Amino acid sequence: MSIERSDVEKIAHLARLELAEADMPGYVHNLSSIFDLVAQMDHVDTDNVEPMAHPMAMTQRLREDIVTETNQREHFQQIAAQTENGLYLVPKVIE
Amino acid sequence: MQWEVVIGLEIHAQLATKSKIFSAASTAYGAAPNSQACAVDLGLPGVLPVFNKEALRMAVKFGLANGCDITRRSVFARKNYFYPDLPKGYQISQMDHPIVAKGELEIELEDGSTKIIGITRAHLEEDAGKSLHEDFHGMTGIDLNRAGTPLLEIVSEPDMRSAKEAVAYMKKIHSLVQYLEICDGNMQEGSFRCDANVSIRPKGQQEYGTRAELKNINSFRFVERAINVEVERQIDVLEGGAKVVQETRLYDADKNETRSMRSKEEAFDYRYFPDPDLLPVEIDDAYIEAIRATLPELPDAKKMRFIDEYNLKAEDANTLTSDRGLADFFEAVVKTGGDTKLSANWVISELLGALNKGSMGLAESPVTAEMLGDMIKRIKDNTISGKIAKQVFAAMWEDEGDADAIIEAKGLKQVTDSGAIEKIVDEVLANNPAQVEQYRGGNEKILGFFVGQVMKASQGKANPGQVNQLLSAKLKD
């Protein structure tokens, strides 16, 4: 299985990545190779194998429902581009 | 053409945990913006989500209450999309292995008939922050306090066939999550909200029509109106020869219309995949049974018991069990006051009426169950009549004390001394000779007039039973 240039463009858009025109052929080629490898693995008989959700054979540890975080807003907002009245400001998202 | 409406609901219930689903920041409502958004909620690099035990317990509790299958090994997945109220660029949710799988719920319709609605699944996920679009000189303000609040998204089968059925289902779930104490159900604060998938098809057709998803409806009234107005829109579209587009639409309550939320033809591609930051959640039978043992009496069972044990009408039992707090209140009134019918009437008409009038919740009621029960005792033992009791109730509502103190202070004790009542009766008869003539001439309906006059003369304090008896006896002389 190989992927097309349009697939790469779509994935890049969904991930909000800007790709240089000159790099496009390389992405198409390299990503196609990965898909070829996946296609090869598809031939392995996995009927009796439970799908893996995580590479580690462990289960989730649970946390007690206790509030331990304190208000560190001023600290976190030092790295924000713009803030006002405690809010993070971002370019307008709806008309 | 006859159209059939097909509705499925996705209900988002905020779980009533103290801390967030994957971080130890507080979930309390109404805090200063971003004062409860920690590094995990902000999606800063290098943080790791850790799953909240309580959120898991609450989700399982919901599943058990509806006879749903509980998934022994559930998996968290990332739902990828960019929006500023979700700084990580993905929402942690569940896709292929939700914690709660298939189940069902019985709803009751206005005409008393019932219907089974399938529950497809209920999965855990994190809530997003809030966007504020006004007053930031052309920018959007983001408050991430809500980001990471645990949500249980309850997805129904497309089993509902009218807006009324959808409302009945939503109300049932709303009552249930509060009974289970897993969600406060506060719709104004957004703790309980709903998206509706609505489509129509020609009656008799098997395949579903193309659906529109109505987003974020936060009241029962709006659910009904939003669905009805959307159904009308779809009928117009189809009968006009056009096609319904699968899209997300927003209900505008002011204009009572739905409108497309995303104009651009951008198909959603969430690219779900298992979240590598979170391991699969495994639970065993012992864990599930321990939670099952904590299930309270659920609304349907309580309703049946109220009908049997207290001899209530189905309608009254419905009202009283719609809310667990109200059901407990009623039972406490009965325990003190002794009379089930009087208790039901007073709770349903007077208490609920007064609460509605003041736009108050039960918790804010100035009249406690014990106070109301004590007052009902005084009706039962003939200290006061039902009519006078309304005065006593109103005074209790105004914090003037308990029933006995008010009866004493205002001198409301019913006159049961037959000598005293007889005196009033004699006066009334003496003052109204014309009416006495009429009665004796065969107009027995006029008895009510005399009763009214005697009650008036006694300022409502005469025992109505005795008044009736005395009047009848004397008029027959």
Short mmCIF file of N, CA, C and O in Angstrom, two decimals, chain B residues 324-402:
data_model
loop_
_atom_site.label_atom_id
_atom_site.label_comp_id
_atom_site.label_asym_id
_atom_site.label_seq_id
_atom_site.Cartn_x
_atom_site.Cartn_y
_atom_site.Cartn_z
N ARG B 324 -34.28 12.32 44.48
CA ARG B 324 -34.00 11.52 45.68
C ARG B 324 -34.17 12.34 46.95
O ARG B 324 -34.70 11.86 47.96
N GLY B 325 -33.74 13.59 46.91
CA GLY B 325 -33.86 14.47 48.07
C GLY B 325 -35.31 14.67 48.44
O GLY B 325 -35.69 14.65 49.62
N LEU B 326 -36.16 14.84 47.44
CA LEU B 326 -37.58 15.06 47.67
C LEU B 326 -38.22 13.79 48.26
O LEU B 326 -39.04 13.86 49.18
N ALA B 327 -37.82 12.64 47.72
CA ALA B 327 -38.34 11.36 48.23
C ALA B 327 -37.97 11.19 49.70
O ALA B 327 -38.80 10.80 50.54
N ASP B 328 -36.72 11.52 50.03
CA ASP B 328 -36.28 11.41 51.43
C ASP B 328 -37.05 12.39 52.31
O ASP B 328 -37.45 12.06 53.43
N PHE B 329 -37.26 13.58 51.78
CA PHE B 329 -38.01 14.61 52.52
C PHE B 329 -39.42 14.10 52.84
O PHE B 329 -39.87 14.16 53.98
N PHE B 330 -40.07 13.57 51.80
CA PHE B 330 -41.43 13.05 51.98
C PHE B 330 -41.46 11.95 53.05
O PHE B 330 -42.32 11.95 53.93
N GLU B 331 -40.51 11.05 52.97
CA GLU B 331 -40.51 9.95 53.95
C GLU B 331 -40.27 10.46 55.37
O GLU B 331 -40.82 9.93 56.33
N ALA B 332 -39.48 11.52 55.48
CA ALA B 332 -39.24 12.10 56.81
C ALA B 332 -40.51 12.78 57.32
O ALA B 332 -40.81 12.74 58.51
N VAL B 333 -41.28 13.40 56.41
CA VAL B 333 -42.54 14.04 56.80
C VAL B 333 -43.51 12.96 57.32
O VAL B 333 -44.13 13.11 58.36
N VAL B 334 -43.59 11.86 56.58
CA VAL B 334 -44.49 10.77 56.98
C VAL B 334 -44.10 10.23 58.35
O VAL B 334 -44.95 9.97 59.20
N LYS B 335 -42.80 10.09 58.55
CA LYS B 335 -42.30 9.54 59.80
C LYS B 335 -42.74 10.40 60.99
O LYS B 335 -43.15 9.88 62.02
N THR B 336 -42.69 11.71 60.82
CA THR B 336 -43.09 12.61 61.90
C THR B 336 -44.61 12.79 61.94
O THR B 336 -45.23 12.71 63.00
N GLY B 337 -45.19 13.04 60.76
CA GLY B 337 -46.61 13.42 60.70
C GLY B 337 -47.58 12.26 60.72
O GLY B 337 -48.73 12.43 61.10
N GLY B 338 -47.12 11.10 60.29
CA GLY B 338 -47.95 9.91 60.38
C GLY B 338 -48.92 9.68 59.24
O GLY B 338 -49.19 8.54 58.88
N ASP B 339 -49.45 10.72 58.61
CA ASP B 339 -50.47 10.53 57.58
C ASP B 339 -49.86 10.61 56.18
O ASP B 339 -49.36 11.66 55.77
N THR B 340 -49.91 9.52 55.42
CA THR B 340 -49.21 9.49 54.13
C THR B 340 -49.89 10.38 53.10
O THR B 340 -49.23 11.08 52.35
N LYS B 341 -51.24 10.35 53.09
CA LYS B 341 -51.93 11.13 52.07
C LYS B 341 -51.74 12.62 52.31
O LYS B 341 -51.42 13.38 51.40
N LEU B 342 -51.94 13.04 53.57
CA LEU B 342 -51.74 14.45 53.91
C LEU B 342 -50.30 14.87 53.60
O LEU B 342 -50.06 15.93 53.05
N SER B 343 -49.36 13.99 53.96
CA SER B 343 -47.95 14.32 53.73
C SER B 343 -47.68 14.53 52.24
O SER B 343 -47.03 15.50 51.84
N ALA B 344 -48.20 13.60 51.42
CA ALA B 344 -47.99 13.71 49.97
C ALA B 344 -48.58 15.01 49.45
O ALA B 344 -47.93 15.76 48.71
N ASN B 345 -49.83 15.32 49.88
CA ASN B 345 -50.47 16.54 49.40
C ASN B 345 -49.70 17.78 49.81
O ASN B 345 -49.50 18.69 49.01
N TRP B 346 -49.27 17.81 51.06
CA TRP B 346 -48.57 19.01 51.52
C TRP B 346 -47.22 19.17 50.84
O TRP B 346 -46.82 20.28 50.49
N VAL B 347 -46.52 18.07 50.64
CA VAL B 347 -45.20 18.18 49.98
C VAL B 347 -45.40 18.60 48.52
O VAL B 347 -44.74 19.52 48.04
N ILE B 348 -46.34 17.96 47.84
CA ILE B 348 -46.49 18.22 46.40
C ILE B 348 -47.10 19.60 46.15
O ILE B 348 -46.56 20.39 45.38
N SER B 349 -48.24 19.92 46.81
CA SER B 349 -48.82 21.21 46.43
C SER B 349 -48.21 22.38 47.17
O SER B 349 -47.81 23.35 46.55
N GLU B 350 -48.14 22.29 48.50
CA GLU B 350 -47.69 23.49 49.24
C GLU B 350 -46.18 23.68 49.19
O GLU B 350 -45.69 24.74 48.83
N LEU B 351 -45.43 22.62 49.54
CA LEU B 351 -43.97 22.78 49.60
C LEU B 351 -43.38 23.05 48.22
O LEU B 351 -42.66 24.03 48.01
N LEU B 352 -43.70 22.19 47.26
CA LEU B 352 -43.14 22.39 45.91
C LEU B 352 -43.62 23.71 45.32
O LEU B 352 -42.87 24.40 44.64
N GLY B 353 -44.89 24.06 45.60
CA GLY B 353 -45.42 25.32 45.11
C GLY B 353 -44.63 26.50 45.65
O GLY B 353 -44.24 27.40 44.91
N ALA B 354 -44.36 26.46 46.96
CA ALA B 354 -43.62 27.56 47.58
C ALA B 354 -42.19 27.62 47.07
O ALA B 354 -41.64 28.70 46.84
N LEU B 355 -41.59 26.44 46.87
CA LEU B 355 -40.21 26.40 46.35
C LEU B 355 -40.16 26.98 44.94
O LEU B 355 -39.29 27.79 44.62
N ASN B 356 -41.12 26.57 44.11
CA ASN B 356 -41.17 27.07 42.74
C ASN B 356 -41.33 28.58 42.72
O ASN B 356 -40.66 29.28 41.97
N LYS B 357 -42.25 29.05 43.56
CA LYS B 357 -42.53 30.48 43.60
C LYS B 357 -41.26 31.26 43.94
O LYS B 357 -41.00 32.31 43.35
N GLY B 358 -40.48 30.73 44.86
CA GLY B 358 -39.26 31.42 45.26
C GLY B 358 -38.05 31.01 44.43
O GLY B 358 -36.94 31.42 44.75
N SER B 359 -38.26 30.20 43.38
CA SER B 359 -37.14 29.65 42.59
C SER B 359 -36.05 29.09 43.49
O SER B 359 -34.89 29.42 43.38
N MET B 360 -36.49 28.28 44.44
CA MET B 360 -35.54 27.72 45.40
C MET B 360 -35.41 26.22 45.24
O MET B 360 -36.31 25.56 44.73
N GLY B 361 -34.28 25.70 45.70
CA GLY B 361 -34.08 24.26 45.73
C GLY B 361 -34.57 23.74 47.07
O GLY B 361 -34.76 24.51 48.02
N LEU B 362 -34.79 22.42 47.14
CA LEU B 362 -35.29 21.80 48.36
C LEU B 362 -34.38 22.10 49.55
O LEU B 362 -34.83 22.33 50.66
N ALA B 363 -33.08 22.11 49.30
CA ALA B 363 -32.11 22.34 50.37
C ALA B 363 -32.28 23.71 51.01
O ALA B 363 -31.90 23.92 52.16
N GLU B 364 -32.87 24.65 50.26
CA GLU B 364 -33.03 26.01 50.78
C GLU B 364 -34.36 26.20 51.52
O GLU B 364 -34.63 27.30 52.01
N SER B 365 -35.18 25.16 51.54
CA SER B 365 -36.50 25.30 52.14
C SER B 365 -36.40 25.71 53.61
O SER B 365 -35.73 25.04 54.40
N PRO B 366 -37.07 26.80 54.00
CA PRO B 366 -37.05 27.18 55.42
C PRO B 366 -37.86 26.22 56.28
O PRO B 366 -37.70 26.19 57.49
N VAL B 367 -38.74 25.45 55.65
CA VAL B 367 -39.55 24.47 56.39
C VAL B 367 -38.90 23.10 56.25
O VAL B 367 -38.77 22.59 55.14
N THR B 368 -38.48 22.54 57.35
CA THR B 368 -37.86 21.22 57.30
C THR B 368 -38.94 20.13 57.30
O THR B 368 -40.11 20.41 57.58
N ALA B 369 -38.50 18.91 57.00
CA ALA B 369 -39.45 17.79 56.98
C ALA B 369 -40.07 17.61 58.36
O ALA B 369 -41.26 17.33 58.49
N GLU B 370 -39.29 17.78 59.41
CA GLU B 370 -39.79 17.60 60.77
C GLU B 370 -40.86 18.66 61.08
O GLU B 370 -41.89 18.38 61.67
N MET B 371 -40.58 19.90 60.65
CA MET B 371 -41.54 20.98 60.90
C MET B 371 -42.87 20.69 60.20
O MET B 371 -43.95 20.86 60.77
N LEU B 372 -42.77 20.25 58.94
CA LEU B 372 -43.99 19.96 58.19
C LEU B 372 -44.72 18.77 58.82
O LEU B 372 -45.95 18.77 58.94
N GLY B 373 -43.95 17.77 59.24
CA GLY B 373 -44.53 16.59 59.87
C GLY B 373 -45.27 16.97 61.16
O GLY B 373 -46.39 16.51 61.43
N ASP B 374 -44.65 17.84 61.96
CA ASP B 374 -45.28 18.28 63.22
C ASP B 374 -46.58 19.02 62.94
O ASP B 374 -47.56 18.88 63.68
N MET B 375 -46.59 19.81 61.86
CA MET B 375 -47.80 20.55 61.52
C MET B 375 -48.92 19.58 61.11
O MET B 375 -50.08 19.76 61.50
N ILE B 376 -48.52 18.56 60.34
CA ILE B 376 -49.52 17.58 59.88
C ILE B 376 -50.12 16.83 61.08
O ILE B 376 -51.32 16.53 61.12
N LYS B 377 -49.28 16.61 62.10
CA LYS B 377 -49.78 15.99 63.33
C LYS B 377 -50.92 16.82 63.92
O LYS B 377 -51.90 16.30 64.43
N ARG B 378 -50.78 18.13 63.83
CA ARG B 378 -51.80 19.03 64.40
C ARG B 378 -53.08 19.04 63.57
O ARG B 378 -54.15 19.35 64.07
N ILE B 379 -52.94 18.74 62.27
CA ILE B 379 -54.16 18.61 61.45
C ILE B 379 -54.86 17.31 61.85
O ILE B 379 -56.06 17.26 62.05
N LYS B 380 -54.04 16.26 62.00
CA LYS B 380 -54.57 14.93 62.34
C LYS B 380 -55.30 14.93 63.67
O LYS B 380 -56.35 14.30 63.82
N ASP B 381 -54.72 15.62 64.68
CA ASP B 381 -55.35 15.57 66.00
C ASP B 381 -56.37 16.69 66.19
O ASP B 381 -56.76 17.01 67.31
N ASN B 382 -56.78 17.31 65.04
CA ASN B 382 -57.83 18.33 65.06
C ASN B 382 -57.49 19.61 65.80
O ASN B 382 -58.37 20.37 66.16
N THR B 383 -56.20 19.83 66.05
CA THR B 383 -55.82 21.11 66.67
C THR B 383 -56.08 22.24 65.68
O THR B 383 -56.53 23.32 66.06
N ILE B 384 -55.78 21.99 64.40
CA ILE B 384 -56.07 22.99 63.37
C ILE B 384 -56.76 22.31 62.19
O ILE B 384 -56.63 21.10 61.99
N SER B 385 -57.46 23.12 61.40
CA SER B 385 -58.09 22.58 60.19
C SER B 385 -57.08 22.71 59.04
O SER B 385 -56.07 23.40 59.16
N GLY B 386 -57.38 22.05 57.93
CA GLY B 386 -56.50 22.12 56.77
C GLY B 386 -56.35 23.55 56.27
O GLY B 386 -55.30 23.95 55.80
N LYS B 387 -57.41 24.29 56.41
CA LYS B 387 -57.38 25.67 55.92
C LYS B 387 -56.46 26.54 56.77
O LYS B 387 -55.65 27.30 56.27
N ILE B 388 -56.62 26.39 58.08
CA ILE B 388 -55.76 27.14 59.00
C ILE B 388 -54.31 26.72 58.82
O ILE B 388 -53.38 27.51 58.94
N ALA B 389 -54.12 25.43 58.47
CA ALA B 389 -52.76 24.91 58.31
C ALA B 389 -52.01 25.71 57.25
O ALA B 389 -50.79 25.90 57.35
N LYS B 390 -52.73 26.19 56.24
CA LYS B 390 -52.06 26.99 55.21
C LYS B 390 -51.45 28.26 55.81
O LYS B 390 -50.37 28.68 55.43
N GLN B 391 -52.19 28.84 56.75
CA GLN B 391 -51.65 30.02 57.45
C GLN B 391 -50.41 29.65 58.24
O GLN B 391 -49.43 30.38 58.27
N VAL B 392 -50.49 28.49 58.92
CA VAL B 392 -49.37 28.04 59.75
C VAL B 392 -48.15 27.80 58.85
O VAL B 392 -47.03 28.21 59.15
N PHE B 393 -48.41 27.13 57.70
CA PHE B 393 -47.32 26.84 56.77
C PHE B 393 -46.66 28.14 56.31
O PHE B 393 -45.43 28.26 56.29
N ALA B 394 -47.50 29.10 55.92
CA ALA B 394 -46.96 30.38 55.43
C ALA B 394 -46.10 31.04 56.50
O ALA B 394 -45.05 31.60 56.21
N ALA B 395 -46.54 30.95 57.75
CA ALA B 395 -45.77 31.56 58.84
C ALA B 395 -44.45 30.81 59.06
O ALA B 395 -43.40 31.42 59.28
N MET B 396 -44.49 29.46 58.94
CA MET B 396 -43.25 28.69 59.09
C MET B 396 -42.28 29.09 57.98
O MET B 396 -41.08 29.19 58.17
N TRP B 397 -42.85 29.30 56.78
CA TRP B 397 -42.03 29.68 55.62
C TRP B 397 -41.32 31.00 55.89
O TRP B 397 -40.22 31.24 55.42
N GLU B 398 -42.01 31.88 56.66
CA GLU B 398 -41.41 33.18 56.98
C GLU B 398 -40.57 33.13 58.25
O GLU B 398 -40.30 34.17 58.86
N ASP B 399 -40.18 31.92 58.63
CA ASP B 399 -39.29 31.75 59.79
C ASP B 399 -39.90 32.23 61.10
O ASP B 399 -39.19 32.78 61.94
N GLU B 400 -41.20 32.07 61.27
CA GLU B 400 -41.82 32.53 62.50
C GLU B 400 -41.86 31.45 63.58
O GLU B 400 -42.51 31.62 64.61
N GLY B 401 -41.19 30.34 63.33
CA GLY B 401 -41.12 29.30 64.35
C GLY B 401 -41.75 27.99 63.88
O GLY B 401 -42.11 27.87 62.71
N ASP B 402 -41.87 27.03 64.80
CA ASP B 402 -42.46 25.76 64.39
C ASP B 402 -44.00 25.83 64.55
O ASP B 402 -44.54 26.81 65.04
#
